[in-house]
């Protein structure tokens, strides 16, 4: 009875606040917790990108994530917890190698795909028998997870297929009015999504390159295998070829050569450290003037959004060096460039 009254109380308060606010942005962890406990959606800051969070144990709340993003329901979600010690609550098996990696990289941009326990609803895992678990490296979201008695399912807080948000304002631009609250934790410092791994025969299988570079995984001494494209990787159905895409077309290649190939087009250029000066370049983003790939990754999605709004006909992005954070940058750009016809 008492529980029912408490739930009702949360529900009424949350709905009242939502109507009042119409998706406000703020730093109120208590409010975010109240809304999430009442089954509402809240955008949360992480060190990688902003997430669109719901109570991971409430199938109705999780269903609203898919509806709000327009995301296909076969694409499973990451479950966020405040400490790697929590993995055992949701995974039926936590290999020693996962514990070692978590001790080194969690909280941080590393997601572990593990066999799931019954308690995790099917809608979170796309009906599959594994669950993706991560401890996000952001103090506000850790505080929020500690205040809740449930983990949070959260994909990136963008409409399906579009560029991931790295600022609270990016979330507001696209999901404002559709969700209860945006918890503002400032800019996402890493700027690309987490690296997703699973373990097979004591080997690390990388399902998505991201915020923990592959070299850092290899440096642990473990064997590492990349399985990052869709055909080699039915386990990570989210690795769709076309993703992270701006609204205007994006082409990859040497900026001068590619720009010269489209003399009649207004071009927006995305480059690593060196500016280009072709006369039809109307906007240009240099991701790291000092040539630092980590800095470049942190600037990638913000720059893509600005170029998308620049009034150009086409974005031309150069290939980045394919190591360290450059691998995640190239992966995102290649998916942004992909169209069904190409
Ligand atoms: O950095 C991140 O990972 C961000 C923040 C918010 O945590 N989240 C994120 O979520 O990027 P999302 O939904 O945009 O990407 C999750 C990725 C997808 O590629 C999905 O297919 C994969 O993780 N994934 C989730 N559960 C999986 C599972 N059980 N097996 C294999 N892959 C899984
Ligand atoms: Mg995403």
PDB file of C-alpha atoms in Angstrom, residues 169-342:
ATOM      1  CA  UNK A 169      21.743  22.157 -26.402  1.00  0.00           C
ATOM      2  CA  UNK A 170      22.182  19.553 -29.157  1.00  0.00           C
ATOM      3  CA  UNK A 171      19.683  17.329 -27.340  1.00  0.00           C
ATOM      4  CA  UNK A 172      17.262  20.233 -26.846  1.00  0.00           C
ATOM      5  CA  UNK A 173      17.406  21.113 -30.549  1.00  0.00           C
ATOM      6  CA  UNK A 174      16.200  17.681 -31.585  1.00  0.00           C
ATOM      7  CA  UNK A 175      14.349  16.096 -28.706  1.00  0.00           C
ATOM      8  CA  UNK A 176      13.052  19.216 -26.926  1.00  0.00           C
ATOM      9  CA  UNK A 177       9.344  18.837 -26.165  1.00  0.00           C
ATOM     10  CA  UNK A 178       9.580  15.049 -26.469  1.00  0.00           C
ATOM     11  CA  UNK A 179      11.380  14.246 -23.214  1.00  0.00           C
ATOM     12  CA  UNK A 180      10.948  15.271 -19.597  1.00  0.00           C
ATOM     13  CA  UNK A 181      14.301  16.819 -18.728  1.00  0.00           C
ATOM     14  CA  UNK A 182      17.862  17.317 -19.939  1.00  0.00           C
ATOM     15  CA  UNK A 183      20.516  16.963 -17.256  1.00  0.00           C
ATOM     16  CA  UNK A 184      23.244  19.380 -18.309  1.00  0.00           C
ATOM     17  CA  UNK A 185      26.770  18.161 -17.583  1.00  0.00           C
ATOM     18  CA  UNK A 186      28.576  20.459 -20.018  1.00  0.00           C
ATOM     19  CA  UNK A 187      30.395  19.265 -23.137  1.00  0.00           C
ATOM     20  CA  UNK A 188      31.100  15.520 -23.519  1.00  0.00           C
ATOM     21  CA  UNK A 189      34.880  15.435 -23.220  1.00  0.00           C
ATOM     22  CA  UNK A 190      35.601  12.275 -25.246  1.00  0.00           C
ATOM     23  CA  UNK A 191      33.117  13.156 -27.993  1.00  0.00           C
ATOM     24  CA  UNK A 192      32.755   9.715 -29.638  1.00  0.00           C
ATOM     25  CA  UNK A 193      30.738   6.782 -28.305  1.00  0.00           C
ATOM     26  CA  UNK A 194      32.153   4.038 -26.133  1.00  0.00           C
ATOM     27  CA  UNK A 195      34.187   1.136 -27.482  1.00  0.00           C
ATOM     28  CA  UNK A 196      31.951  -1.969 -27.389  1.00  0.00           C
ATOM     29  CA  UNK A 197      33.610  -5.316 -26.654  1.00  0.00           C
ATOM     30  CA  UNK A 198      32.743  -8.884 -25.851  1.00  0.00           C
ATOM     31  CA  UNK A 199      34.964 -11.743 -24.684  1.00  0.00           C
ATOM     32  CA  UNK A 200      35.433 -15.041 -26.550  1.00  0.00           C
ATOM     33  CA  UNK A 201      37.941 -17.655 -25.368  1.00  0.00           C
ATOM     34  CA  UNK A 202      39.715 -15.066 -23.221  1.00  0.00           C
ATOM     35  CA  UNK A 203      40.090 -12.817 -26.242  1.00  0.00           C
ATOM     36  CA  UNK A 204      38.720  -9.262 -26.562  1.00  0.00           C
ATOM     37  CA  UNK A 205      36.400  -8.926 -29.565  1.00  0.00           C
ATOM     38  CA  UNK A 206      35.864  -5.275 -30.509  1.00  0.00           C
ATOM     39  CA  UNK A 207      32.318  -4.780 -31.858  1.00  0.00           C
ATOM     40  CA  UNK A 208      32.529  -0.970 -32.138  1.00  0.00           C
ATOM     41  CA  UNK A 209      35.626   1.239 -32.086  1.00  0.00           C
ATOM     42  CA  UNK A 210      35.221   4.236 -29.795  1.00  0.00           C
ATOM     43  CA  UNK A 211      36.500   6.127 -26.785  1.00  0.00           C
ATOM     44  CA  UNK A 212      39.008   3.478 -25.640  1.00  0.00           C
ATOM     45  CA  UNK A 213      41.510   3.104 -28.495  1.00  0.00           C
ATOM     46  CA  UNK A 214      42.235  -0.466 -29.623  1.00  0.00           C
ATOM     47  CA  UNK A 215      45.924   0.101 -28.783  1.00  0.00           C
ATOM     48  CA  UNK A 216      44.971   0.686 -25.121  1.00  0.00           C
ATOM     49  CA  UNK A 217      43.149  -2.663 -25.077  1.00  0.00           C
ATOM     50  CA  UNK A 218      46.175  -4.404 -26.652  1.00  0.00           C
ATOM     51  CA  UNK A 219      48.469  -2.743 -24.097  1.00  0.00           C
ATOM     52  CA  UNK A 220      46.775  -4.809 -21.373  1.00  0.00           C
ATOM     53  CA  UNK A 221      48.444  -7.874 -22.889  1.00  0.00           C
ATOM     54  CA  UNK A 222      45.141  -9.445 -23.942  1.00  0.00           C
ATOM     55  CA  UNK A 223      44.578 -10.668 -27.484  1.00  0.00           C
ATOM     56  CA  UNK A 224      42.318  -8.306 -29.435  1.00  0.00           C
ATOM     57  CA  UNK A 225      40.256  -9.016 -32.550  1.00  0.00           C
ATOM     58  CA  UNK A 226      38.331  -6.377 -34.516  1.00  0.00           C
ATOM     59  CA  UNK A 227      34.850  -7.368 -35.649  1.00  0.00           C
ATOM     60  CA  UNK A 228      33.421  -3.976 -36.452  1.00  0.00           C
ATOM     61  CA  UNK A 229      31.495  -4.338 -39.668  1.00  0.00           C
ATOM     62  CA  UNK A 230      27.991  -5.599 -39.948  1.00  0.00           C
ATOM     63  CA  UNK A 231      28.636  -8.742 -41.950  1.00  0.00           C
ATOM     64  CA  UNK A 232      31.352  -9.945 -39.554  1.00  0.00           C
ATOM     65  CA  UNK A 233      29.357  -8.727 -36.624  1.00  0.00           C
ATOM     66  CA  UNK A 234      25.722  -9.803 -36.348  1.00  0.00           C
ATOM     67  CA  UNK A 235      26.212  -9.422 -32.585  1.00  0.00           C
ATOM     68  CA  UNK A 236      26.221  -5.637 -32.707  1.00  0.00           C
ATOM     69  CA  UNK A 237      23.258  -4.883 -34.902  1.00  0.00           C
ATOM     70  CA  UNK A 238      23.724  -1.192 -34.123  1.00  0.00           C
ATOM     71  CA  UNK A 239      26.752  -1.153 -36.399  1.00  0.00           C
ATOM     72  CA  UNK A 240      24.621  -0.140 -39.333  1.00  0.00           C
ATOM     73  CA  UNK A 241      26.540   1.039 -42.358  1.00  0.00           C
ATOM     74  CA  UNK A 242      24.638   4.291 -42.652  1.00  0.00           C
ATOM     75  CA  UNK A 243      24.716   6.186 -39.341  1.00  0.00           C
ATOM     76  CA  UNK A 244      25.897   9.388 -37.658  1.00  0.00           C
ATOM     77  CA  UNK A 245      24.805  11.153 -40.847  1.00  0.00           C
ATOM     78  CA  UNK A 246      24.349  14.885 -41.400  1.00  0.00           C
ATOM     79  CA  UNK A 247      21.386  15.994 -43.543  1.00  0.00           C
ATOM     80  CA  UNK A 248      23.541  17.139 -46.451  1.00  0.00           C
ATOM     81  CA  UNK A 249      25.630  14.491 -48.268  1.00  0.00           C
ATOM     82  CA  UNK A 250      29.099  13.730 -46.939  1.00  0.00           C
ATOM     83  CA  UNK A 251      31.968  12.532 -49.127  1.00  0.00           C
ATOM     84  CA  UNK A 252      35.355  11.337 -47.857  1.00  0.00           C
ATOM     85  CA  UNK A 253      38.613  12.022 -49.626  1.00  0.00           C
ATOM     86  CA  UNK A 254      41.479  14.446 -50.104  1.00  0.00           C
ATOM     87  CA  UNK A 255      39.795  17.826 -49.606  1.00  0.00           C
ATOM     88  CA  UNK A 256      41.482  19.654 -52.509  1.00  0.00           C
ATOM     89  CA  UNK A 257      40.969  16.837 -55.014  1.00  0.00           C
ATOM     90  CA  UNK A 258      37.369  16.132 -53.976  1.00  0.00           C
ATOM     91  CA  UNK A 259      36.402  19.808 -53.828  1.00  0.00           C
ATOM     92  CA  UNK A 260      37.853  20.334 -57.321  1.00  0.00           C
ATOM     93  CA  UNK A 261      35.660  17.455 -58.547  1.00  0.00           C
ATOM     94  CA  UNK A 262      32.529  19.428 -57.554  1.00  0.00           C
ATOM     95  CA  UNK A 263      33.299  22.944 -58.877  1.00  0.00           C
ATOM     96  CA  UNK A 264      29.618  23.928 -59.015  1.00  0.00           C
ATOM     97  CA  UNK A 265      28.924  22.886 -55.395  1.00  0.00           C
ATOM     98  CA  UNK A 266      29.281  24.896 -52.210  1.00  0.00           C
ATOM     99  CA  UNK A 267      31.541  22.733 -50.049  1.00  0.00           C
ATOM    100  CA  UNK A 268      31.882  22.488 -46.248  1.00  0.00           C
ATOM    101  CA  UNK A 269      35.250  20.953 -45.367  1.00  0.00           C
ATOM    102  CA  UNK A 270      36.143  18.853 -42.319  1.00  0.00           C
ATOM    103  CA  UNK A 271      39.883  18.448 -41.803  1.00  0.00           C
ATOM    104  CA  UNK A 272      42.346  17.252 -39.172  1.00  0.00           C
ATOM    105  CA  UNK A 273      44.830  20.144 -38.758  1.00  0.00           C
ATOM    106  CA  UNK A 274      45.486  21.951 -42.025  1.00  0.00           C
ATOM    107  CA  UNK A 275      43.109  24.434 -43.629  1.00  0.00           C
ATOM    108  CA  UNK A 276      42.290  24.307 -47.360  1.00  0.00           C
ATOM    109  CA  UNK A 277      41.538  27.313 -49.524  1.00  0.00           C
ATOM    110  CA  UNK A 278      39.623  26.176 -52.621  1.00  0.00           C
ATOM    111  CA  UNK A 279      37.275  28.998 -53.662  1.00  0.00           C
ATOM    112  CA  UNK A 280      34.107  26.896 -53.391  1.00  0.00           C
ATOM    113  CA  UNK A 281      34.777  25.993 -49.735  1.00  0.00           C
ATOM    114  CA  UNK A 282      32.258  28.129 -47.844  1.00  0.00           C
ATOM    115  CA  UNK A 283      32.818  26.652 -44.366  1.00  0.00           C
ATOM    116  CA  UNK A 284      35.654  24.708 -42.821  1.00  0.00           C
ATOM    117  CA  UNK A 285      36.236  22.954 -39.502  1.00  0.00           C
ATOM    118  CA  UNK A 286      39.756  22.117 -38.351  1.00  0.00           C
ATOM    119  CA  UNK A 287      39.369  19.459 -35.626  1.00  0.00           C
ATOM    120  CA  UNK A 288      42.797  19.880 -34.017  1.00  0.00           C
ATOM    121  CA  UNK A 289      45.247  22.563 -35.187  1.00  0.00           C
ATOM    122  CA  UNK A 290      47.984  20.834 -33.149  1.00  0.00           C
ATOM    123  CA  UNK A 291      47.317  17.445 -34.821  1.00  0.00           C
ATOM    124  CA  UNK A 292      46.053  15.669 -31.701  1.00  0.00           C
ATOM    125  CA  UNK A 293      43.618  12.832 -32.559  1.00  0.00           C
ATOM    126  CA  UNK A 294      42.026  12.818 -29.101  1.00  0.00           C
ATOM    127  CA  UNK A 295      41.229  16.521 -29.404  1.00  0.00           C
ATOM    128  CA  UNK A 296      39.956  15.928 -32.937  1.00  0.00           C
ATOM    129  CA  UNK A 297      37.541  13.231 -31.694  1.00  0.00           C
ATOM    130  CA  UNK A 298      36.189  15.547 -29.007  1.00  0.00           C
ATOM    131  CA  UNK A 299      35.422  18.187 -31.667  1.00  0.00           C
ATOM    132  CA  UNK A 300      34.022  15.850 -34.344  1.00  0.00           C
ATOM    133  CA  UNK A 301      30.261  15.811 -33.755  1.00  0.00           C
ATOM    134  CA  UNK A 302      29.976  19.524 -32.881  1.00  0.00           C
ATOM    135  CA  UNK A 303      31.863  20.387 -36.084  1.00  0.00           C
ATOM    136  CA  UNK A 304      29.673  18.083 -38.197  1.00  0.00           C
ATOM    137  CA  UNK A 305      26.540  19.771 -36.840  1.00  0.00           C
ATOM    138  CA  UNK A 306      27.897  23.231 -37.662  1.00  0.00           C
ATOM    139  CA  UNK A 307      28.859  22.154 -41.188  1.00  0.00           C
ATOM    140  CA  UNK A 308      25.423  20.606 -41.648  1.00  0.00           C
ATOM    141  CA  UNK A 309      23.902  24.044 -40.957  1.00  0.00           C
ATOM    142  CA  UNK A 310      26.443  26.020 -43.011  1.00  0.00           C
ATOM    143  CA  UNK A 311      24.335  26.294 -46.153  1.00  0.00           C
ATOM    144  CA  UNK A 312      26.773  24.132 -48.150  1.00  0.00           C
ATOM    145  CA  UNK A 313      25.583  21.520 -50.669  1.00  0.00           C
ATOM    146  CA  UNK A 314      28.110  18.932 -49.584  1.00  0.00           C
ATOM    147  CA  UNK A 315      30.489  18.077 -46.735  1.00  0.00           C
ATOM    148  CA  UNK A 316      33.937  16.872 -47.766  1.00  0.00           C
ATOM    149  CA  UNK A 317      35.793  15.130 -44.913  1.00  0.00           C
ATOM    150  CA  UNK A 318      39.355  13.920 -45.084  1.00  0.00           C
ATOM    151  CA  UNK A 319      40.516  10.475 -43.904  1.00  0.00           C
ATOM    152  CA  UNK A 320      42.195  10.625 -40.506  1.00  0.00           C
ATOM    153  CA  UNK A 321      45.268   8.584 -39.545  1.00  0.00           C
ATOM    154  CA  UNK A 322      43.780   5.165 -38.773  1.00  0.00           C
ATOM    155  CA  UNK A 323      45.121   4.583 -35.255  1.00  0.00           C
ATOM    156  CA  UNK A 324      44.228   5.706 -31.731  1.00  0.00           C
ATOM    157  CA  UNK A 325      41.172   7.956 -31.741  1.00  0.00           C
ATOM    158  CA  UNK A 326      41.557   8.258 -35.516  1.00  0.00           C
ATOM    159  CA  UNK A 327      39.952   4.812 -35.889  1.00  0.00           C
ATOM    160  CA  UNK A 328      36.731   5.945 -34.196  1.00  0.00           C
ATOM    161  CA  UNK A 329      36.739   9.196 -36.211  1.00  0.00           C
ATOM    162  CA  UNK A 330      37.122   7.338 -39.539  1.00  0.00           C
ATOM    163  CA  UNK A 331      34.462   4.811 -38.515  1.00  0.00           C
ATOM    164  CA  UNK A 332      31.917   7.584 -37.786  1.00  0.00           C
ATOM    165  CA  UNK A 333      32.786   9.505 -40.974  1.00  0.00           C
ATOM    166  CA  UNK A 334      32.567   6.385 -43.166  1.00  0.00           C
ATOM    167  CA  UNK A 335      29.123   5.592 -41.790  1.00  0.00           C
ATOM    168  CA  UNK A 336      28.069   9.229 -42.233  1.00  0.00           C
ATOM    169  CA  UNK A 337      29.223   9.037 -45.863  1.00  0.00           C
ATOM    170  CA  UNK A 338      27.507   5.752 -46.667  1.00  0.00           C
ATOM    171  CA  UNK A 339      24.377   5.806 -48.805  1.00  0.00           C
ATOM    172  CA  UNK A 340      22.492   2.770 -50.058  1.00  0.00           C
ATOM    173  CA  UNK A 341      23.529   3.565 -53.640  1.00  0.00           C
ATOM    174  CA  UNK A 342      27.250   4.001 -53.037  1.00  0.00           C
TER     175      UNK A 342
END
